[in-house]
PDB file of C-alpha atoms and ligand atoms in Angstrom:
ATOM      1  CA  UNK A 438     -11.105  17.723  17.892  1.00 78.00           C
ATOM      2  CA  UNK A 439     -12.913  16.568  15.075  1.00 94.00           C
ATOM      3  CA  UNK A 440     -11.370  13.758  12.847  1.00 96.00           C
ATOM      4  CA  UNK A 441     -11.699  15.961   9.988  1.00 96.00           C
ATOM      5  CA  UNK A 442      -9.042  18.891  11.867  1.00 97.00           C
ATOM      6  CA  UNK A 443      -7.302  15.938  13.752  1.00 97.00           C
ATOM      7  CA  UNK A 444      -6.683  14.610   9.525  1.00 98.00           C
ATOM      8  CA  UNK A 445      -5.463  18.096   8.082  1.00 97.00           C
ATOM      9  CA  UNK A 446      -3.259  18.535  11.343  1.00 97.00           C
ATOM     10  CA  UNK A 447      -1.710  15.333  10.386  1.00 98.00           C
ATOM     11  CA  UNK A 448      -1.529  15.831   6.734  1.00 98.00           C
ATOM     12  CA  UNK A 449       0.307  19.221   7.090  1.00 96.00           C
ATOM     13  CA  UNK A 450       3.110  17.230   9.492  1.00 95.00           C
ATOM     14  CA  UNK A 451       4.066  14.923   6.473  1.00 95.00           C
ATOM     15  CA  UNK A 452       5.268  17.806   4.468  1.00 87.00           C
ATOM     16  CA  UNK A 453       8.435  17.364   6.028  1.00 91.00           C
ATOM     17  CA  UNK A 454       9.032  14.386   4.659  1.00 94.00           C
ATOM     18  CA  UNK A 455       9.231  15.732   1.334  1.00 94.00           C
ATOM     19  CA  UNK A 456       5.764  14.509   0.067  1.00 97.00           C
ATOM     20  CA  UNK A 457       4.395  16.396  -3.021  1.00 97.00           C
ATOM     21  CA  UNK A 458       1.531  18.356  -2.803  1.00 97.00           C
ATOM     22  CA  UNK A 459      -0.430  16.036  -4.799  1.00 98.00           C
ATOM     23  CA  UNK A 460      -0.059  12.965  -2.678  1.00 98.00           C
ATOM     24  CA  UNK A 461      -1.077  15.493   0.756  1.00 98.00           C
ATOM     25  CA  UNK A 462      -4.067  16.377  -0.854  1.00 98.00           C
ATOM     26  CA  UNK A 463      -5.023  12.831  -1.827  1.00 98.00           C
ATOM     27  CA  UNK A 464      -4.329  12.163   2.008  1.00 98.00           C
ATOM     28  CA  UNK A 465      -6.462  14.873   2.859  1.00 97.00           C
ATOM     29  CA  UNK A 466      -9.265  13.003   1.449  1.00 98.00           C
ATOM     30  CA  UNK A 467      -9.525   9.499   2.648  1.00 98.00           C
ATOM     31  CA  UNK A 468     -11.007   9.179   6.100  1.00 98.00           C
ATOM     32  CA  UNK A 469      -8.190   6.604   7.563  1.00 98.00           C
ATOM     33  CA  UNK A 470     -10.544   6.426  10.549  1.00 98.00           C
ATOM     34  CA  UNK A 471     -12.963   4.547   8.412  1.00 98.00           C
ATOM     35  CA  UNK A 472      -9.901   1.690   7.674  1.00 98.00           C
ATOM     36  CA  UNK A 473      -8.876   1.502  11.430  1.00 98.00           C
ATOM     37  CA  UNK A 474     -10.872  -1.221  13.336  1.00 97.00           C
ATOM     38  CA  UNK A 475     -13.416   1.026  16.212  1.00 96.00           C
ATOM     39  CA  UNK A 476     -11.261   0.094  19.291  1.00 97.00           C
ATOM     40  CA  UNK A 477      -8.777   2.267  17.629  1.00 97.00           C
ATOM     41  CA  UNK A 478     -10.394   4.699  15.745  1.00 96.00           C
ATOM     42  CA  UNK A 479      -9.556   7.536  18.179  1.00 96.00           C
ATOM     43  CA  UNK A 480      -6.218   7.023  17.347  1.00 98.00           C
ATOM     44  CA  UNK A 481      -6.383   7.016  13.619  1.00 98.00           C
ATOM     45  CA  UNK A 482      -4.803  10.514  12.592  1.00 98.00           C
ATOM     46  CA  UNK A 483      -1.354  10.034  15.124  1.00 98.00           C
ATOM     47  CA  UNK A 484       1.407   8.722  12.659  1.00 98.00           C
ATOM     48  CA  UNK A 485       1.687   5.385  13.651  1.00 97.00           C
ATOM     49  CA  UNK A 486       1.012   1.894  12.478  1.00 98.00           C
ATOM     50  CA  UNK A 487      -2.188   0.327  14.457  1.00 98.00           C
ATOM     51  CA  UNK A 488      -3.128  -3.173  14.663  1.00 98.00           C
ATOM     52  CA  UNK A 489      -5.832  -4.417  12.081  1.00 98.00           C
ATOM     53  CA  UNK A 490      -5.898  -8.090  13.862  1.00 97.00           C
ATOM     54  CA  UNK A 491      -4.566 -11.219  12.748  1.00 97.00           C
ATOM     55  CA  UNK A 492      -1.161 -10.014  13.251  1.00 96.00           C
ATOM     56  CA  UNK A 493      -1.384  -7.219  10.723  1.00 97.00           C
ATOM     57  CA  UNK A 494      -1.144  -3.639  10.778  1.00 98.00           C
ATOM     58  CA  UNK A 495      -2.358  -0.717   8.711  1.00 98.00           C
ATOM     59  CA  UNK A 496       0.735   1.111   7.797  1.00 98.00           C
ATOM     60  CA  UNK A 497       1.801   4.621   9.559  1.00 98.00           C
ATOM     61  CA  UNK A 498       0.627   7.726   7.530  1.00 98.00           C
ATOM     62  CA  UNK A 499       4.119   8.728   6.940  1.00 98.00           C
ATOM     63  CA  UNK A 500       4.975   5.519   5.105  1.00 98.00           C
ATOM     64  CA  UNK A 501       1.931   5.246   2.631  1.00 98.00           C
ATOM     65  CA  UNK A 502       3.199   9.063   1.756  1.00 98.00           C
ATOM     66  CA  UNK A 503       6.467   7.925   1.244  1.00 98.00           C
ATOM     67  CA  UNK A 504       5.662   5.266  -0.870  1.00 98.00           C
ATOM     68  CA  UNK A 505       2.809   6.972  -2.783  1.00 98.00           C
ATOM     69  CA  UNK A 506       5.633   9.830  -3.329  1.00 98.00           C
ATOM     70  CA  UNK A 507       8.138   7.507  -4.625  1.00 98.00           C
ATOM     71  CA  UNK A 508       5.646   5.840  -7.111  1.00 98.00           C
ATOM     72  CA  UNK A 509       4.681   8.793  -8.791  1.00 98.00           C
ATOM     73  CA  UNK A 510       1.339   8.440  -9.623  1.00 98.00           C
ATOM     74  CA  UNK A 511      -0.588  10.368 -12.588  1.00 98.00           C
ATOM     75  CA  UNK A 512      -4.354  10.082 -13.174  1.00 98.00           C
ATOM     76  CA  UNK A 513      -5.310   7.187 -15.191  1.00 98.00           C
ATOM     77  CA  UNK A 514      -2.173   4.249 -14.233  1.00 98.00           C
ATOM     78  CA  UNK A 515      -3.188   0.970 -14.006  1.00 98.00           C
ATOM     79  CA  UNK A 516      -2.106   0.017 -10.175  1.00 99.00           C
ATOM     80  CA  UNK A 517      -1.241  -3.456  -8.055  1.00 99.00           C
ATOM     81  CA  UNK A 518      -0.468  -3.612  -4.927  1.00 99.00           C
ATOM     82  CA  UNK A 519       0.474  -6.571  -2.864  1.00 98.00           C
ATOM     83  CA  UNK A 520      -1.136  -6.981   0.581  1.00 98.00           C
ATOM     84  CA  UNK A 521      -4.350  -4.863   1.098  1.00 98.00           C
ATOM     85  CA  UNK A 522      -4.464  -5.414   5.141  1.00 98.00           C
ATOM     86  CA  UNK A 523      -7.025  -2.585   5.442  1.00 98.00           C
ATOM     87  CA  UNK A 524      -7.479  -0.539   2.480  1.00 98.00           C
ATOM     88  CA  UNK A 525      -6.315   2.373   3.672  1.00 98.00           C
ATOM     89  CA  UNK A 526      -3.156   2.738   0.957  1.00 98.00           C
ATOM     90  CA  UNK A 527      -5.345   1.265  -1.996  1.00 99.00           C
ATOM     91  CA  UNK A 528      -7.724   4.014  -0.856  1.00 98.00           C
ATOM     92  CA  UNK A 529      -4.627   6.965  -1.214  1.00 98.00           C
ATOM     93  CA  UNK A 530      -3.478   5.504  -4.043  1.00 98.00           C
ATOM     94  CA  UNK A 531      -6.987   4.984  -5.623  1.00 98.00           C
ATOM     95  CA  UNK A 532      -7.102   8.955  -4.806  1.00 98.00           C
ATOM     96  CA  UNK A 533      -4.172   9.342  -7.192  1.00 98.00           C
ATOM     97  CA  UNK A 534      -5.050   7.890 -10.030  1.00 98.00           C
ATOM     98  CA  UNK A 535      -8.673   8.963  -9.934  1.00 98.00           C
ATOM     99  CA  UNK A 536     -11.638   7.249 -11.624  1.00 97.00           C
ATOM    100  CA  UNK A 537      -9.729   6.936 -15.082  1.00 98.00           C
ATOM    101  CA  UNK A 538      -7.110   4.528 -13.341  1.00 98.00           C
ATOM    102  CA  UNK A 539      -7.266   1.409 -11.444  1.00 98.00           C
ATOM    103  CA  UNK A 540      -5.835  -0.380  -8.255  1.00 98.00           C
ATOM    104  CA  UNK A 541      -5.899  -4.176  -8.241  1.00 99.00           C
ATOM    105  CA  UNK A 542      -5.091  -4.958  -4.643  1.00 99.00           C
ATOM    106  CA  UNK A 543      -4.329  -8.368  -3.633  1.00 98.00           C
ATOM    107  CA  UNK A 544      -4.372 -10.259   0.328  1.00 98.00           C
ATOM    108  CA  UNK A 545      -3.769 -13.588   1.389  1.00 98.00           C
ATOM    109  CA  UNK A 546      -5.660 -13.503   4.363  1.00 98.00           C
ATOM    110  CA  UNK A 547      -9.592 -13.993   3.878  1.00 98.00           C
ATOM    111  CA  UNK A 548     -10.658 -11.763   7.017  1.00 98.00           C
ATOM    112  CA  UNK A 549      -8.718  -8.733   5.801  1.00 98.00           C
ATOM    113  CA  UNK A 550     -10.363  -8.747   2.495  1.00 98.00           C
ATOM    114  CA  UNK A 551     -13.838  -8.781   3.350  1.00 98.00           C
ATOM    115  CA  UNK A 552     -12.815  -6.203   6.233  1.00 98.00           C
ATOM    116  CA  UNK A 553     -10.417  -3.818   3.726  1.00 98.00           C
ATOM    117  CA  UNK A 554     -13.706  -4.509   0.511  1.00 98.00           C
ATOM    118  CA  UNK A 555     -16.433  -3.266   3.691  1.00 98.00           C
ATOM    119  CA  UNK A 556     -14.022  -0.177   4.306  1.00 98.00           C
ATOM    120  CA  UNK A 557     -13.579   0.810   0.570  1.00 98.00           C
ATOM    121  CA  UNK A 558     -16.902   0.603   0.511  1.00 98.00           C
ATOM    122  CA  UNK A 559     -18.156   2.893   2.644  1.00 98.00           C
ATOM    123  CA  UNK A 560     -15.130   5.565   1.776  1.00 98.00           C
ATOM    124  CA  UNK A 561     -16.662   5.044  -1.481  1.00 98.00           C
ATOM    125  CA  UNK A 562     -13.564   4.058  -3.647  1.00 98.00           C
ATOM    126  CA  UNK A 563     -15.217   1.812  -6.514  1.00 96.00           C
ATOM    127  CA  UNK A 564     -11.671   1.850  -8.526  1.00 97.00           C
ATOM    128  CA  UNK A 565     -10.426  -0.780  -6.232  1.00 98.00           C
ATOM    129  CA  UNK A 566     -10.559  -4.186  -6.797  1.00 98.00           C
ATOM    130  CA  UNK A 567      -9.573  -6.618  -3.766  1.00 98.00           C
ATOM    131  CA  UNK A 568      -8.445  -9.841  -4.572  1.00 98.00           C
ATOM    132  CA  UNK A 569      -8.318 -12.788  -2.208  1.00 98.00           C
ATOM    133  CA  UNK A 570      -4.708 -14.581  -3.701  1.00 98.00           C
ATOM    134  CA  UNK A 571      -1.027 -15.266  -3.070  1.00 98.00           C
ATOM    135  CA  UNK A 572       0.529 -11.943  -3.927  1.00 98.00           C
ATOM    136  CA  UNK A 573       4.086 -13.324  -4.133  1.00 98.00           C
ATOM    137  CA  UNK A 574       2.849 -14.497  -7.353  1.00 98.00           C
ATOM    138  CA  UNK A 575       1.508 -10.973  -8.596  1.00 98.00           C
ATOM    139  CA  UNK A 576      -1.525 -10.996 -10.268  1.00 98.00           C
ATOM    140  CA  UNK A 577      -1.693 -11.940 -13.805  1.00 98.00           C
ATOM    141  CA  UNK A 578      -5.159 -11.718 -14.789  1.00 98.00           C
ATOM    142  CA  UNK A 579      -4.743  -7.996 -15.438  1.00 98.00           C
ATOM    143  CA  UNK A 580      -1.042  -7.323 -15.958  1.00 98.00           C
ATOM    144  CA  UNK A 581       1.193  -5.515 -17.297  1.00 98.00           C
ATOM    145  CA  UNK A 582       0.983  -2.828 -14.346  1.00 99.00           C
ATOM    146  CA  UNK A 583       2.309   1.024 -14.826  1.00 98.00           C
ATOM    147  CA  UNK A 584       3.078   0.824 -10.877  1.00 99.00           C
ATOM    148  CA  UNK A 585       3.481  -1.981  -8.332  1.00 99.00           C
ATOM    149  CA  UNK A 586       3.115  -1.337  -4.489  1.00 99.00           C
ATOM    150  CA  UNK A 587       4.129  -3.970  -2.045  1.00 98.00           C
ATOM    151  CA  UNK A 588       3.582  -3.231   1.546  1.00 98.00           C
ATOM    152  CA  UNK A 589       5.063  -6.494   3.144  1.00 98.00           C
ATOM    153  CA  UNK A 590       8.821  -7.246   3.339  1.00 98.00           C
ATOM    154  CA  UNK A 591      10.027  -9.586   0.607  1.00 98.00           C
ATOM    155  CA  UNK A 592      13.061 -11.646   1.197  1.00 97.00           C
ATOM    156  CA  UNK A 593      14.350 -10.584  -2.351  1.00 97.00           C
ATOM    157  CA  UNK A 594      12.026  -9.096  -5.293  1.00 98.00           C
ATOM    158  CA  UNK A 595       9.668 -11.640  -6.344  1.00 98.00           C
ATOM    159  CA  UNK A 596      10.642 -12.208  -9.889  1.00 97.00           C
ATOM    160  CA  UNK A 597       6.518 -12.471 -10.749  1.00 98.00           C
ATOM    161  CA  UNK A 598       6.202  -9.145  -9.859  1.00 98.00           C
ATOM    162  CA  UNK A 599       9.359  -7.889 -12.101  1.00 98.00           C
ATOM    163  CA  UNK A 600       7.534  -9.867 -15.174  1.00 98.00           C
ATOM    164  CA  UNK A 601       4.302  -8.108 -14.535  1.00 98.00           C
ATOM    165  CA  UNK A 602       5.582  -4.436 -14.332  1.00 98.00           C
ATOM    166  CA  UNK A 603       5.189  -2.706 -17.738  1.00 98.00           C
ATOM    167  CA  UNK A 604       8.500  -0.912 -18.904  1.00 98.00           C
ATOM    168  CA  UNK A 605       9.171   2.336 -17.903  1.00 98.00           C
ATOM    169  CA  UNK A 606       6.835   1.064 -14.830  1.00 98.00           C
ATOM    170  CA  UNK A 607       7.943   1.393 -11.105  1.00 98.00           C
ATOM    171  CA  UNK A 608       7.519  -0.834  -8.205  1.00 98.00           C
ATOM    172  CA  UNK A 609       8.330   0.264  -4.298  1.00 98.00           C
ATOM    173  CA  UNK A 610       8.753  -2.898  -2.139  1.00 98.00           C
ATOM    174  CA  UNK A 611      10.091  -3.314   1.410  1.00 98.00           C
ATOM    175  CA  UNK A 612      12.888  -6.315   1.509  1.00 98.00           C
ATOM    176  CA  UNK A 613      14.309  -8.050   4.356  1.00 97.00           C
ATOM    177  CA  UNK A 614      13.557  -9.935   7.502  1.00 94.00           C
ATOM    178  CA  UNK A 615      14.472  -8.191  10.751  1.00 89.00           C
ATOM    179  CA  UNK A 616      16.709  -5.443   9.494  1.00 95.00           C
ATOM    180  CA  UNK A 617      14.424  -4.133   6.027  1.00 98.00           C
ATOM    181  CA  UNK A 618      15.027  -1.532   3.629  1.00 98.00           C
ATOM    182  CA  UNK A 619      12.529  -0.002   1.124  1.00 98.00           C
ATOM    183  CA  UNK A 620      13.402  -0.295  -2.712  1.00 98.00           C
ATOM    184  CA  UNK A 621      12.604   1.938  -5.391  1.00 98.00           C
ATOM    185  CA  UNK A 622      12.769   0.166  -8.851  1.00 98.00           C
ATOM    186  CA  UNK A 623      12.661   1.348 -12.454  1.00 98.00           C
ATOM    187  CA  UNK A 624      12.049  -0.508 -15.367  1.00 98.00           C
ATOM    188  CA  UNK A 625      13.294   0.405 -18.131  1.00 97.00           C
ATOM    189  CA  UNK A 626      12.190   1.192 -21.339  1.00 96.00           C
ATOM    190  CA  UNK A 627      14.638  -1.868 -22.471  1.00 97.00           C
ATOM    191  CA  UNK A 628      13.327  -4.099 -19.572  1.00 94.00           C
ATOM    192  CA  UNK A 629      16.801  -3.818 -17.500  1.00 97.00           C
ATOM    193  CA  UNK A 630      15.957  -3.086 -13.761  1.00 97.00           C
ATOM    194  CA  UNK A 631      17.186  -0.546 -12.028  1.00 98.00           C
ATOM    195  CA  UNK A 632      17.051  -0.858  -7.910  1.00 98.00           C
ATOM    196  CA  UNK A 633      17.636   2.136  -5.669  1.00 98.00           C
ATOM    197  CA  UNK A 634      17.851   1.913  -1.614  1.00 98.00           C
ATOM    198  CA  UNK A 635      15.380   4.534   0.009  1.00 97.00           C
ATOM    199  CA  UNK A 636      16.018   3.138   3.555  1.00 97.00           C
ATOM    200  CA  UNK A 637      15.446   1.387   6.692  1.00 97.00           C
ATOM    201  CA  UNK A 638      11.538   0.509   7.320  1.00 97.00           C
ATOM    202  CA  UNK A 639       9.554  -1.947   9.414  1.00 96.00           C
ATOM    203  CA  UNK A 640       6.656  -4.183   7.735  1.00 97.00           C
ATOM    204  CA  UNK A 641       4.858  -7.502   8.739  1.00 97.00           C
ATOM    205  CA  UNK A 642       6.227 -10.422   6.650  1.00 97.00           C
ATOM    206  CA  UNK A 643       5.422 -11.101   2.695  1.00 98.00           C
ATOM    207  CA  UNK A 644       4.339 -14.807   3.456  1.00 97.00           C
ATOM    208  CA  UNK A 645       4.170 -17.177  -0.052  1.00 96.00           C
ATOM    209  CA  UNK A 646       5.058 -18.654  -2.620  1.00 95.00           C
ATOM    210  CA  UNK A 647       7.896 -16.468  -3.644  1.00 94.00           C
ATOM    211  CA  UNK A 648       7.806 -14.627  -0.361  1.00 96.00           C
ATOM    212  CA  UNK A 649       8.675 -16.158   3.164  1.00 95.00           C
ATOM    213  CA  UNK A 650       7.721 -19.600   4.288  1.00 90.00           C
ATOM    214  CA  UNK A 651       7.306 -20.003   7.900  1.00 78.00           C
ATOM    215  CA  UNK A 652       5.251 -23.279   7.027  1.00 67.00           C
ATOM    216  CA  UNK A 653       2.026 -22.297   7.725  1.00 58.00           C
ATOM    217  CA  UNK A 654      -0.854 -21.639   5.590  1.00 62.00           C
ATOM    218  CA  UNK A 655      -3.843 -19.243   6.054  1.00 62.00           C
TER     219      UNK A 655
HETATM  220  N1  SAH B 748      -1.468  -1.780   2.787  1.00 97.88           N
HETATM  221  C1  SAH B 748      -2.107  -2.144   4.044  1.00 97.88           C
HETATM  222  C2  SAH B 748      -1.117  -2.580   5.103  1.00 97.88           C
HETATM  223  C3  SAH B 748      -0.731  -3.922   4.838  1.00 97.88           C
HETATM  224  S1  SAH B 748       0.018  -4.886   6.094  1.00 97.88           S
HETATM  225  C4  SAH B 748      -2.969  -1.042   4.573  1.00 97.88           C
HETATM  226  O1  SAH B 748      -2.998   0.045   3.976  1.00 97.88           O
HETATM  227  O2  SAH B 748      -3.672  -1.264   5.555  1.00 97.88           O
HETATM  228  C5  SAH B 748       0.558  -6.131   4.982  1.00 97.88           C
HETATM  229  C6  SAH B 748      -0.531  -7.049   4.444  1.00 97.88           C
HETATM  230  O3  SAH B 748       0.099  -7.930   3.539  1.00 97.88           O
HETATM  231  C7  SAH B 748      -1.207  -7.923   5.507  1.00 97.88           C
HETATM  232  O4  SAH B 748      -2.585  -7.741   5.449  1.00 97.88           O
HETATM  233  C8  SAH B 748      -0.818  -9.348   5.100  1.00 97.88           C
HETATM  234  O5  SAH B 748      -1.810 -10.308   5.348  1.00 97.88           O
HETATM  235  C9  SAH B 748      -0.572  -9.170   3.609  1.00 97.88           C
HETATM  236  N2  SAH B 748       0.265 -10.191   2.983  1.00 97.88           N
HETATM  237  C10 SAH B 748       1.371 -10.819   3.443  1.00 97.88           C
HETATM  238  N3  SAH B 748       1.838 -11.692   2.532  1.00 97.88           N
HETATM  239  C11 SAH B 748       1.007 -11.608   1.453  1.00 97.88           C
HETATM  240  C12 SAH B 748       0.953 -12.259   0.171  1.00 97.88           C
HETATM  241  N4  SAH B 748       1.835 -13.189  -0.186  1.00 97.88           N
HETATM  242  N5  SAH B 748      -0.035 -11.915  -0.672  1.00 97.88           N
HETATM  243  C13 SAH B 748      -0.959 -10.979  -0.350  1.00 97.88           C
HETATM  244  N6  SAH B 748      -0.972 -10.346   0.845  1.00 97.88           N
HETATM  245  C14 SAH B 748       0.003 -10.651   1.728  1.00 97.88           C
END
């Protein structure tokens, strides 16, 4: 089967996850074989994570749905999202907002982010900027954000990122160390946070300043 059928076969089993119509379409678009290193590629459209080296993974289809889903995003928002590993989600999400918004996507480790700026390349998604930084300590160059996206587990919410969401903004981030849940939170229009539990999920560390510290640096 062709990747293109293999994609829309995939696609059309996330629906019953409750993902909108508008994030499945954007998912229709972006080629995830093109973000999958070419040992794997064959395996890019079965809904699982796959390994992008350096003890990192490019997250399962079903969870970049999820979390695009939760973050509601419109054409236009101004996007950052902590730990690009691949690409592939700034990709989705860089789908979303379309060429009148932004994604600002930040990775500690120097390998990933000439291998995730190569992929976005050649997808063709110019509306993503990848930053080579500690992403524990957001990234304040460009703040305030509308939405925030963290795909590594936090040990609690780094308060960095809270400062740098724009009110009214939201921010999904996995927290937790062996046992994780994701988060949903909403900033309100009077800066008070609210934090809602979506559920249980696995993710590779958030390793920094504000995030874990197994004492090594990159
Ligand atoms: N969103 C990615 C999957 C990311 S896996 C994709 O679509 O492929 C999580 C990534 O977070 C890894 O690449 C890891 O190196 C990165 N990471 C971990 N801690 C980080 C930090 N403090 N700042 C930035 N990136 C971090």
């Amino acid at each position: 089967m062709e990747y293109e059928e293999q994609r829309a076969q995939l696609v059309g089993s996330l629906k019953y996850y409750g993902i909108s119509n508008k994030v499945l379409n954007a998912m229709r678009k972006v080629p995830r074989h093109l973000f999958v290193p070419e040992v794997y590629r064959d395996s890019s459209y079965a809904d699982t994570p796959l390994s992008i080296g350096y003890a990192q993974t490019i997250s399962a289809p079903h969870m970049v749905a999820i979390m695009c889903n939760l973050l509601e995003l419109e054409k236009g928002l101004k996007v950052l999202e902590i730990g690009t590993g691949s690409g592939y989600n700034a990709a989705v999400m860089a789908e979303l907002v379309g060429s009148e918004g932004r994604i600002y996507s930040v990775e500690r480790l120097e390998p990933l982010v000439k291998f995730a700026r190569s992929n976005l390349e050649e997808a063709g998604y110019g509306n993503v900027e990848v930053i080579l930084a500690d992403g524990t300590l957001g990234y304040p160059q460009e703040a305030p954000y509308d939405r925030i996206c963290v795909t590594a587990s936090a040990p609690g919410t780094p308060g960095a990122l809270l400062d740098q969401l724009k009110a009214g903004g939201l921010m999904v981030i996995p927290e937790g160390h062996i046992y994780q849940n994701l988060y949903l939170i909403k900033k309100k229009a009077d800066d008070s946070i609210l934090k809602k539990k979506w559920g249980g999920v696995t993710f590779v560390p958030l390793v920094g300043d504000n995030g874990f510290n197994f004492g090594s640096k990159p």
